[in-house]
Coordinates of C-alpha atoms in Angstrom, one line a residue:
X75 CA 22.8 35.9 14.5
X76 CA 20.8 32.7 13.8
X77 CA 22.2 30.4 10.9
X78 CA 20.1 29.3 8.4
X79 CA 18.5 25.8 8.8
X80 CA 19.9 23.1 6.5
X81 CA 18.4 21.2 3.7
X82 CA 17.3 18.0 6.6
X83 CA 15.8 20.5 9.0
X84 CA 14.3 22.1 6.5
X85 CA 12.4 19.3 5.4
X86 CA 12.0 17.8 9.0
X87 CA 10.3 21.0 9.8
X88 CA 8.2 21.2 6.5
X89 CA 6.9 17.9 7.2
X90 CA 5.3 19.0 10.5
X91 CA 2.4 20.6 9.0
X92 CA 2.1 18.5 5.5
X93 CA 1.0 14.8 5.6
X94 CA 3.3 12.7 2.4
X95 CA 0.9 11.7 0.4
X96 CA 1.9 7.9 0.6
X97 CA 0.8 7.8 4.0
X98 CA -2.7 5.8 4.6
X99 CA -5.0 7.3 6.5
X100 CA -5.9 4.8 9.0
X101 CA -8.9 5.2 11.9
X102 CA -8.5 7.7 14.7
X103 CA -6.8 7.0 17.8
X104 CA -10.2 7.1 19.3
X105 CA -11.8 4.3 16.7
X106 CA -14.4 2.2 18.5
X107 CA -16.3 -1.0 17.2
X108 CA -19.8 -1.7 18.5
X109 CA -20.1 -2.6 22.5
X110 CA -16.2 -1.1 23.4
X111 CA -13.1 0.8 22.5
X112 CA -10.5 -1.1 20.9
X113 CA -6.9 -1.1 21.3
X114 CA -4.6 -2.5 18.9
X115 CA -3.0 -5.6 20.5
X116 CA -0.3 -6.2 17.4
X117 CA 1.1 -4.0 14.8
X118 CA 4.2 -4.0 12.5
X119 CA 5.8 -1.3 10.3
X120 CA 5.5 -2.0 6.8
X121 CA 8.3 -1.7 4.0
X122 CA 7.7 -2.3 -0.1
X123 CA 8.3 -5.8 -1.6
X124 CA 11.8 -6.3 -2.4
X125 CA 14.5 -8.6 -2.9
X126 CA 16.6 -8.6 0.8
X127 CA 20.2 -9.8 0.4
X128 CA 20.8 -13.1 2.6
X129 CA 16.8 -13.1 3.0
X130 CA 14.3 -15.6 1.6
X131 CA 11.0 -14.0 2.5
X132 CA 9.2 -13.5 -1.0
X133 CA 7.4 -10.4 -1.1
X134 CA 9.8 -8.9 -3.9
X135 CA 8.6 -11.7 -6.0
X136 CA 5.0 -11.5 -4.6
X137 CA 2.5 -14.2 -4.2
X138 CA 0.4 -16.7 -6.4
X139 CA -2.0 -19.2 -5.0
X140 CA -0.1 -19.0 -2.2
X141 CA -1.3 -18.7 1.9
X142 CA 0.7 -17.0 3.7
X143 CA 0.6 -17.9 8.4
X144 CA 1.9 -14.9 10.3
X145 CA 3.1 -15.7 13.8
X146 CA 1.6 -12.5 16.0
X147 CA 2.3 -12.0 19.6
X148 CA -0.3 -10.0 21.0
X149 CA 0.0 -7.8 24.0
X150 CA -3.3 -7.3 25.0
X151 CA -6.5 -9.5 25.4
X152 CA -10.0 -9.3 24.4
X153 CA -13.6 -11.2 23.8
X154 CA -13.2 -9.7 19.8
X155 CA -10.9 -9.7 17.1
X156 CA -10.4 -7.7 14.0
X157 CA -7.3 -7.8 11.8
X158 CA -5.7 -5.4 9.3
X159 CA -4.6 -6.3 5.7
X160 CA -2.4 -4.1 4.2
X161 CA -1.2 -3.4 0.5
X162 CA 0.2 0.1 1.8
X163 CA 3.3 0.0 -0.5
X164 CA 1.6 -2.0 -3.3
X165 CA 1.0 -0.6 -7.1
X166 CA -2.2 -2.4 -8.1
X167 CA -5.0 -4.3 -5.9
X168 CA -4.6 -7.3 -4.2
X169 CA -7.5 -9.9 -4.3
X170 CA -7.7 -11.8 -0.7
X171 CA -9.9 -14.8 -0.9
X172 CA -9.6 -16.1 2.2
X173 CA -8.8 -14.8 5.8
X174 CA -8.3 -17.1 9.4
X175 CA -7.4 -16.1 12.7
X176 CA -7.1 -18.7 15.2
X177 CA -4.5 -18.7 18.6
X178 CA -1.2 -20.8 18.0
X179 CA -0.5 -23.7 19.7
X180 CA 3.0 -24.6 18.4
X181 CA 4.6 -23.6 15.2
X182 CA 2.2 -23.5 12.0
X183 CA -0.9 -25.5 14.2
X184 CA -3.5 -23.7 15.8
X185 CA -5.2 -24.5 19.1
X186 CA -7.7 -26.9 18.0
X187 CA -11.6 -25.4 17.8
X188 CA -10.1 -21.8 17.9
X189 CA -9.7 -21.1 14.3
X190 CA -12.2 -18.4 12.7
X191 CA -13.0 -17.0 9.1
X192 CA -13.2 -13.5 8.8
X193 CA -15.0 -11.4 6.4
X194 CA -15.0 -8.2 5.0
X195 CA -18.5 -6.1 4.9
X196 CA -20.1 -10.1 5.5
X197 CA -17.4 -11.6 2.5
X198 CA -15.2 -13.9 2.7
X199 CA -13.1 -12.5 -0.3
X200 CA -11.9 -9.3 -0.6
X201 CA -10.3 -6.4 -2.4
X202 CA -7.3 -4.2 -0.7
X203 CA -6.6 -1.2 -3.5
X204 CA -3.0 -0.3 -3.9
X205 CA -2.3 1.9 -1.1
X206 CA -4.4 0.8 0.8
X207 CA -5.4 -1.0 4.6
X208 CA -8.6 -2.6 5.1
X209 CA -10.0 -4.2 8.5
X210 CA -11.8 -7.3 8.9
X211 CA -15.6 -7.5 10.2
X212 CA -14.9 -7.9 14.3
X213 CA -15.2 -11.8 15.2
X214 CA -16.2 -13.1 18.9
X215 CA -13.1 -14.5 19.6
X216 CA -11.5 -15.1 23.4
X217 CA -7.7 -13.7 23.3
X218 CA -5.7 -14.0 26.3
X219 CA -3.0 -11.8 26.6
X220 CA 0.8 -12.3 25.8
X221 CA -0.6 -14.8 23.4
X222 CA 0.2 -15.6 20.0
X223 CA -2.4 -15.7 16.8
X224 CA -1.9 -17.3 13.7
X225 CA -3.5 -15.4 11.0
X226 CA -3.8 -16.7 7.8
X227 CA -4.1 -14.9 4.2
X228 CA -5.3 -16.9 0.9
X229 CA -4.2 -15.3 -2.6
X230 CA -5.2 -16.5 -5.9
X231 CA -4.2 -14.4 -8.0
X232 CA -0.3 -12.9 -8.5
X233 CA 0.2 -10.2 -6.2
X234 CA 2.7 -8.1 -7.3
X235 CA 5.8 -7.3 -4.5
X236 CA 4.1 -7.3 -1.4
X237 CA 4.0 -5.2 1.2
X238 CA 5.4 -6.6 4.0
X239 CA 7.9 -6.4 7.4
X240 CA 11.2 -8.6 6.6
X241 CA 13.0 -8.4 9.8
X242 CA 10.9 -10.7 13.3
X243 CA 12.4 -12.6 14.9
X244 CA 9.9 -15.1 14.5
X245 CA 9.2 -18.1 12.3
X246 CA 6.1 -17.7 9.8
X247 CA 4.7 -20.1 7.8
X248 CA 3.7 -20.4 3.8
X249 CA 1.9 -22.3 2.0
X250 CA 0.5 -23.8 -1.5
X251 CA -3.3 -23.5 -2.7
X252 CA -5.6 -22.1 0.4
X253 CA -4.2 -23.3 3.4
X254 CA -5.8 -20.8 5.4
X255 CA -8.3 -23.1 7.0
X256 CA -5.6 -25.9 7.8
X257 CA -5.7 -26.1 11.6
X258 CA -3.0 -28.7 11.9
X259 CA -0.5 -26.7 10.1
X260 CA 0.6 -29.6 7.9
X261 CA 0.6 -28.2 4.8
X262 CA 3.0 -24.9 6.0
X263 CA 7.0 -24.3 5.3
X264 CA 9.1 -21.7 6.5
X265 CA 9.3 -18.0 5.4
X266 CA 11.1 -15.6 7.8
X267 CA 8.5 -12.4 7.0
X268 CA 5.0 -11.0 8.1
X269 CA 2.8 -10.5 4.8
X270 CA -0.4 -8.5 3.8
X271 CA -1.1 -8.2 7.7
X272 CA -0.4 -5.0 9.9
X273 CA -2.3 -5.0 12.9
X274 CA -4.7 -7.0 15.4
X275 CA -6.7 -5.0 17.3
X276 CA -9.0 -6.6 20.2
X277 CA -12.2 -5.2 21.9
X278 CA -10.5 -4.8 25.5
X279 CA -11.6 -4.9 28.7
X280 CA -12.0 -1.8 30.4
X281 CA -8.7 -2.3 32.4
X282 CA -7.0 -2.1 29.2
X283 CA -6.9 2.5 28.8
X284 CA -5.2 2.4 25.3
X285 CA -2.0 1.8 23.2
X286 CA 1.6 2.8 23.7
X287 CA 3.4 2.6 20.3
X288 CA 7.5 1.7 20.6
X289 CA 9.1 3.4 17.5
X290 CA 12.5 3.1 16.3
X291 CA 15.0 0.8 15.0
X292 CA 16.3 -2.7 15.2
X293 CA 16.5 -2.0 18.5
X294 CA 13.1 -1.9 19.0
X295 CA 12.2 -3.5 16.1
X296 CA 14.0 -7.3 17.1
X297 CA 17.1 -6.1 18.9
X298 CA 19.8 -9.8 18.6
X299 CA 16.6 -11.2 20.5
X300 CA 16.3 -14.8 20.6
X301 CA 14.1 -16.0 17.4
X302 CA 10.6 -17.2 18.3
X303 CA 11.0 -16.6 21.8
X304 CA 9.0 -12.6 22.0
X305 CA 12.1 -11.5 23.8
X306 CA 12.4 -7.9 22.1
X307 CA 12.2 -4.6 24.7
X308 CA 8.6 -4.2 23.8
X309 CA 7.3 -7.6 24.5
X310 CA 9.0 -7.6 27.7
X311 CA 7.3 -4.1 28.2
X312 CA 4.0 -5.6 27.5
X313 CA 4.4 -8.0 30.4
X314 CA 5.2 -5.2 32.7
X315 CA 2.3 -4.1 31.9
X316 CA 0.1 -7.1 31.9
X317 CA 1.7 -7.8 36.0
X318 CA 0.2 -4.3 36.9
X319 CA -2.7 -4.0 38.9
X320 CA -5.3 -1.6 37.9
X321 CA -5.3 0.0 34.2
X322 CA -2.9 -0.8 31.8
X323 CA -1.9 -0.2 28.3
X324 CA -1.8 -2.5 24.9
X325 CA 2.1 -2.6 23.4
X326 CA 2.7 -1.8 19.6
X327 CA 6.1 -2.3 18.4
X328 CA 7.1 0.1 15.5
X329 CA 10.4 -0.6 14.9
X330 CA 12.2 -1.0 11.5
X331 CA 15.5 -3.0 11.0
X332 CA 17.8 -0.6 9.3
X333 CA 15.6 2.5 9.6
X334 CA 17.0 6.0 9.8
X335 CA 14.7 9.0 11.3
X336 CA 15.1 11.9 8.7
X337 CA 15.8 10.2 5.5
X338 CA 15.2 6.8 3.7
X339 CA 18.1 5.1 2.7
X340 CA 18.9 5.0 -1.7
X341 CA 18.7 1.9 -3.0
X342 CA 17.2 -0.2 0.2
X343 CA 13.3 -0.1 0.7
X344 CA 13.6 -3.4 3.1
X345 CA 14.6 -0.4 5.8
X346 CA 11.4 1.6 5.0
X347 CA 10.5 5.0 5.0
X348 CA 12.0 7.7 7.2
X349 CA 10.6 8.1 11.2
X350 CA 9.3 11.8 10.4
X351 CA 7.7 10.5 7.1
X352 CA 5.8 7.3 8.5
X353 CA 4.7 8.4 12.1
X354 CA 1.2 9.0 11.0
X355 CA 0.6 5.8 9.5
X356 CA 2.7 3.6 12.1
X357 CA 2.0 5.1 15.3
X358 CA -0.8 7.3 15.0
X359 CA -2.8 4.9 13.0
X360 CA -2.8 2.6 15.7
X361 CA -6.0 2.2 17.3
X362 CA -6.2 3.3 20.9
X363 CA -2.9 5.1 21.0
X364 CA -2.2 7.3 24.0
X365 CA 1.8 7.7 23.9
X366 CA 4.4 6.6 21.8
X367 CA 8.1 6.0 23.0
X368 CA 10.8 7.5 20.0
X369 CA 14.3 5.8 20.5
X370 CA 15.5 6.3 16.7
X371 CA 18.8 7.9 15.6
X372 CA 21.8 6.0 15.6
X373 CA 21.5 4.6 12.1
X374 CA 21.5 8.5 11.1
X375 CA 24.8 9.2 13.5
X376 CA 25.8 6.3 11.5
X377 CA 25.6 8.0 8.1
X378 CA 27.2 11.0 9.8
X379 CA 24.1 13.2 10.0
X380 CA 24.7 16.0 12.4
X381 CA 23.1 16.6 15.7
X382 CA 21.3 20.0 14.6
X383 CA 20.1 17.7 11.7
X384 CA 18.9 14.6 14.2
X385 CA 17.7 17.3 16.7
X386 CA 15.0 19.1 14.3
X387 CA 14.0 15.2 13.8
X388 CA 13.1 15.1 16.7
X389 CA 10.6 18.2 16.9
X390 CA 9.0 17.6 14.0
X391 CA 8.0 14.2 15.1
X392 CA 6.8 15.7 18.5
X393 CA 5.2 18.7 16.9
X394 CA 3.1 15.5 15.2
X395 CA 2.6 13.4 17.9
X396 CA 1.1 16.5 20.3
X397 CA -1.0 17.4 17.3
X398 CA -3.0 14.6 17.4
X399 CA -3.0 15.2 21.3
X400 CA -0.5 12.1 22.0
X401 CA 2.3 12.4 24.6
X402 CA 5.7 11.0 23.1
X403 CA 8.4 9.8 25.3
X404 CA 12.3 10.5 24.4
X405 CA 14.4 7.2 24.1
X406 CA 18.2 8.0 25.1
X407 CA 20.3 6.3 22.4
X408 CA 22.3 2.7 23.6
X409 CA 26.2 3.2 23.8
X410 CA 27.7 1.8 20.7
X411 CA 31.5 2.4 21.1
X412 CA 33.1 -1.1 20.2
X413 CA 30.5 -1.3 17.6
X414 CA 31.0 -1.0 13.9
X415 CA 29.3 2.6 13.7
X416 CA 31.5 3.7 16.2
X417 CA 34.3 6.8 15.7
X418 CA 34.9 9.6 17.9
X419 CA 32.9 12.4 15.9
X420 CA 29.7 9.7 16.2
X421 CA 30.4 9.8 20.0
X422 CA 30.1 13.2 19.8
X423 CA 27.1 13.7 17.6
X424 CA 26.0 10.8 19.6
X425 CA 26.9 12.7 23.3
X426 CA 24.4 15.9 21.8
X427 CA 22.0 14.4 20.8
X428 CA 21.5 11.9 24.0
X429 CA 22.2 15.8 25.9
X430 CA 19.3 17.3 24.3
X431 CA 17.0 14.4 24.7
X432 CA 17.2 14.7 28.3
X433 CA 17.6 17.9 29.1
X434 CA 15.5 20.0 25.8
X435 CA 12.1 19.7 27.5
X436 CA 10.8 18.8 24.3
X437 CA 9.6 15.1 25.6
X438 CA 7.2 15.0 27.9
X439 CA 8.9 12.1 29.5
X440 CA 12.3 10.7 29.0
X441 CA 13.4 7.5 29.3
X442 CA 17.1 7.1 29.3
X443 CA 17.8 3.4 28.0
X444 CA 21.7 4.8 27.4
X445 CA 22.1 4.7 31.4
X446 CA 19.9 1.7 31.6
X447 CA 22.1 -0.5 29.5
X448 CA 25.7 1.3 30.4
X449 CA 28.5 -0.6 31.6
X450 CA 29.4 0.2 34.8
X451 CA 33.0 0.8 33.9
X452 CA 32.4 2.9 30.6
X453 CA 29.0 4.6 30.4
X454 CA 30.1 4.9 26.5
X455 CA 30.1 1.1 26.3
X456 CA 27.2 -1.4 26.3
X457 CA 27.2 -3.6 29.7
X458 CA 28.8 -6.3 28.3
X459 CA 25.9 -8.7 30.2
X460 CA 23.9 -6.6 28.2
X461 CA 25.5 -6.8 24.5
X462 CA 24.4 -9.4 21.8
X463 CA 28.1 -9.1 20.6
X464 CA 28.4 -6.4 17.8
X465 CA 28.7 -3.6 20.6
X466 CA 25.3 -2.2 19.4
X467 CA 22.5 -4.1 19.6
X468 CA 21.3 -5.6 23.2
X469 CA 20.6 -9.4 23.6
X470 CA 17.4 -10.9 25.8
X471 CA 19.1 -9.5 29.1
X472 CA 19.6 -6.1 27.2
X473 CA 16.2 -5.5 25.8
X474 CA 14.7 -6.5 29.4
X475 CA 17.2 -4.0 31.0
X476 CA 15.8 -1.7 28.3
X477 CA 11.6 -2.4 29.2
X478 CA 12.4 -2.0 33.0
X479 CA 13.7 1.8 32.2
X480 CA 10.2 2.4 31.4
X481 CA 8.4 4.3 34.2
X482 CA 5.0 2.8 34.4
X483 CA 3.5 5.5 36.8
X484 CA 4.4 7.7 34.2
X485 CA 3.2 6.5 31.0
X486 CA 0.0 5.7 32.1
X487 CA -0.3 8.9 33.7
X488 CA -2.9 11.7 32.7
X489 CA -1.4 15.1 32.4
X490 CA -1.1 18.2 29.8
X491 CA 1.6 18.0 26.9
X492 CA 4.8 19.9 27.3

């Protein structure tokens, strides 16, 4: 006899053929610009504006003649540029009156002659509606890859929280009175946050065949990577990439600090929506994408969700992902014991759900980062070479091990969902 589904599964599954309606409806995955297909070459998943504890970005506050520098580490290159405001999470309009992009040379100061305004349908100023994302006009603009862009965002008038991304790893930069155009970066102090930006897409080069999203946690999202330094397991990904011959792929990292796959978490908006509920918006929103790697699930083994519960997850997030005719990868969960989410009925939801991720069929790839990152001695134990410390979350060496799991041959490869 088959039990009855619980209240998660039944609204993992109920969410595979209904679209929340807080989700922005962003260009296909086969948006072009005039003269070539473009790929998205940066991206971040977006929370509300809040007040973090122990954090001093400002979006829960919002903005008021302020610019706002975000430090963006692109993966792929291009001869044009277009950027991606967002006000996704915000409840009223956000007035932009001026935009920059221009390739960092160190800290706040750009590469001299590089910088470039953008406009918006030929203006300079713009108006993002509450809910909303809004590309730039394309610029000429010569990006190499595994570079970093500073791109710059003027606003007059108060904001409102901001939607943002709170957790980096990298230094940005903020700003009194319109800074955007300030090339030398004087003018700039420290804010740990990327604001009222979401993506940089480039016109690629042929070579380049589309995007790969990474989705997931803090794991993918930062890791205990050094600050500033582009040492999280998608940027070394993208330099895989980048050293193949032949066609390659654009990197997007979707991770979220904190962020749990079947349900938010009450009272703490700085971990953003749920995987199931945001896949549409931060992975297949994504310009070029062709496959998305999932490795989310151990923040819900840490609130004691079951496996059945993580498991139907899972397919409605696949059942998304092939319905948009997208191929999605299975990311083994790391080992954890040592760490504080650690207890022996989490190892076991932990062991079946790692089980079904490589043996279900459901992926049409797996990669198994728990082997990859294993100590030798324990494979329920992260490689101590490999651990930042808190037994959960991998350091430099940890999210390179992590990158070099990645079958290449694979991802790039062209073949019929499962």
């Amino acid at each position: 006899m088959r039990s009855r589904p619980s209240a998660i599964q039944r609204l993992c599954l109920a969410a595979v053929s209904s679209v929340a309606l807080s989700v922005t409806q962003l260009p296909p995955a086969s948006a072009h610009g005039s003269g070539g297909p473009w790929v998205a070459a940066w991206g971040a998943s977006q929370v509300t504006g809040s007040d973090i504890p122990g954090n001093s970005c400002p979006a829960g506050a919002g903005l008021e003649n302020r610019t706002v520098r975000n430090v963006l580490f692109v993966s792929a290159g291009g001869d044009r540029v277009r950027v991606r405001l967002t006000n996704t999470f915000g409840t009223r309009p956000v007035s932009v009156e001026h935009v920059t992009v221009a390739v960092q040379r160190s800290g706040a100061a750009a590469v001299p002659g590089t910088l470039r305004t953008l406009t918006f349908d030929g203006r300079e100023r713009t108006t993002v509606a509450a809910g909303e994302d809004l590309f730039s006009d394309p610029v000429p603009m010569r990006v190499r890859p595994l570079s970093s862009l500073l791109v710059s965002v003027h606003v007059a008038q108060p904001t409102g929280p901001v939607t943002n991304h709170p957790f980096t790893a990298q230094g940005n930069y903020l700003a009194a009175g319109d800074a955007a155009a300030d090339a030398s970066g004087s003018r700039y102090t420290d804010t740990p946050c990327w604001m009222l930006v979401s993506g940089v897409d480039v016109r690629a080069s042929a070579r380049t065949a589309g995007t790969v999203v990474t989705f997931g946690d803090s794991i993918t999202d930062t890791a205990s990577t050094t600050g500033n330094a582009n040492q999280r397991y998608p940027d070394h990904l993208a330099r895989r990439l980048q050293d193949r011959k032949g066609h390659t792929l654009s990197v997007v990292n979707a991770g979220l600090g904190g962020n749990r796959l079947i349900a938010e978490r009450d009272g703490e908006p700085y971990y953003g929506p749920s995987g199931v509920s945001r896949v549409e918006r931060d992975a297949l929103g994504q310009s070029g994408v062709r496959a998305v790697i999932l490795q989310e699930g151990i923040n819900d083994i840490g609130f004691d969700a079951s496996a059945g519960d993580i498991i139907a997850g899972y397919r409605a997030f696949i059942d998304k992902v092939h319905a948009r005719g997208v191929r999605v990868y299975g990311g083994t969960l790391l080992p954890f014991r040592g760490s504080f989410v650690w207890s022996q009925e989490r190892q076991a939801t932990w062991a079946v759900v790692n089980d079904w991720i490589r043996h279900s069929g459901a992926f049409d790839g797996v990669v198994d980062f728990a082997s990859a990152t294993a100590s030798p001695d324990d494979p329920l134990t992260m490689d101590p070479a490999y651990d930042s410390g808190d037994g959960l979350h991998p350091n430099d060496a940890g999210t390179r091990a992590m990158a070099d799991a990645v079958d290449l041959d694979a991802l790039l490869a062209r073949r019929p969902l499962s």
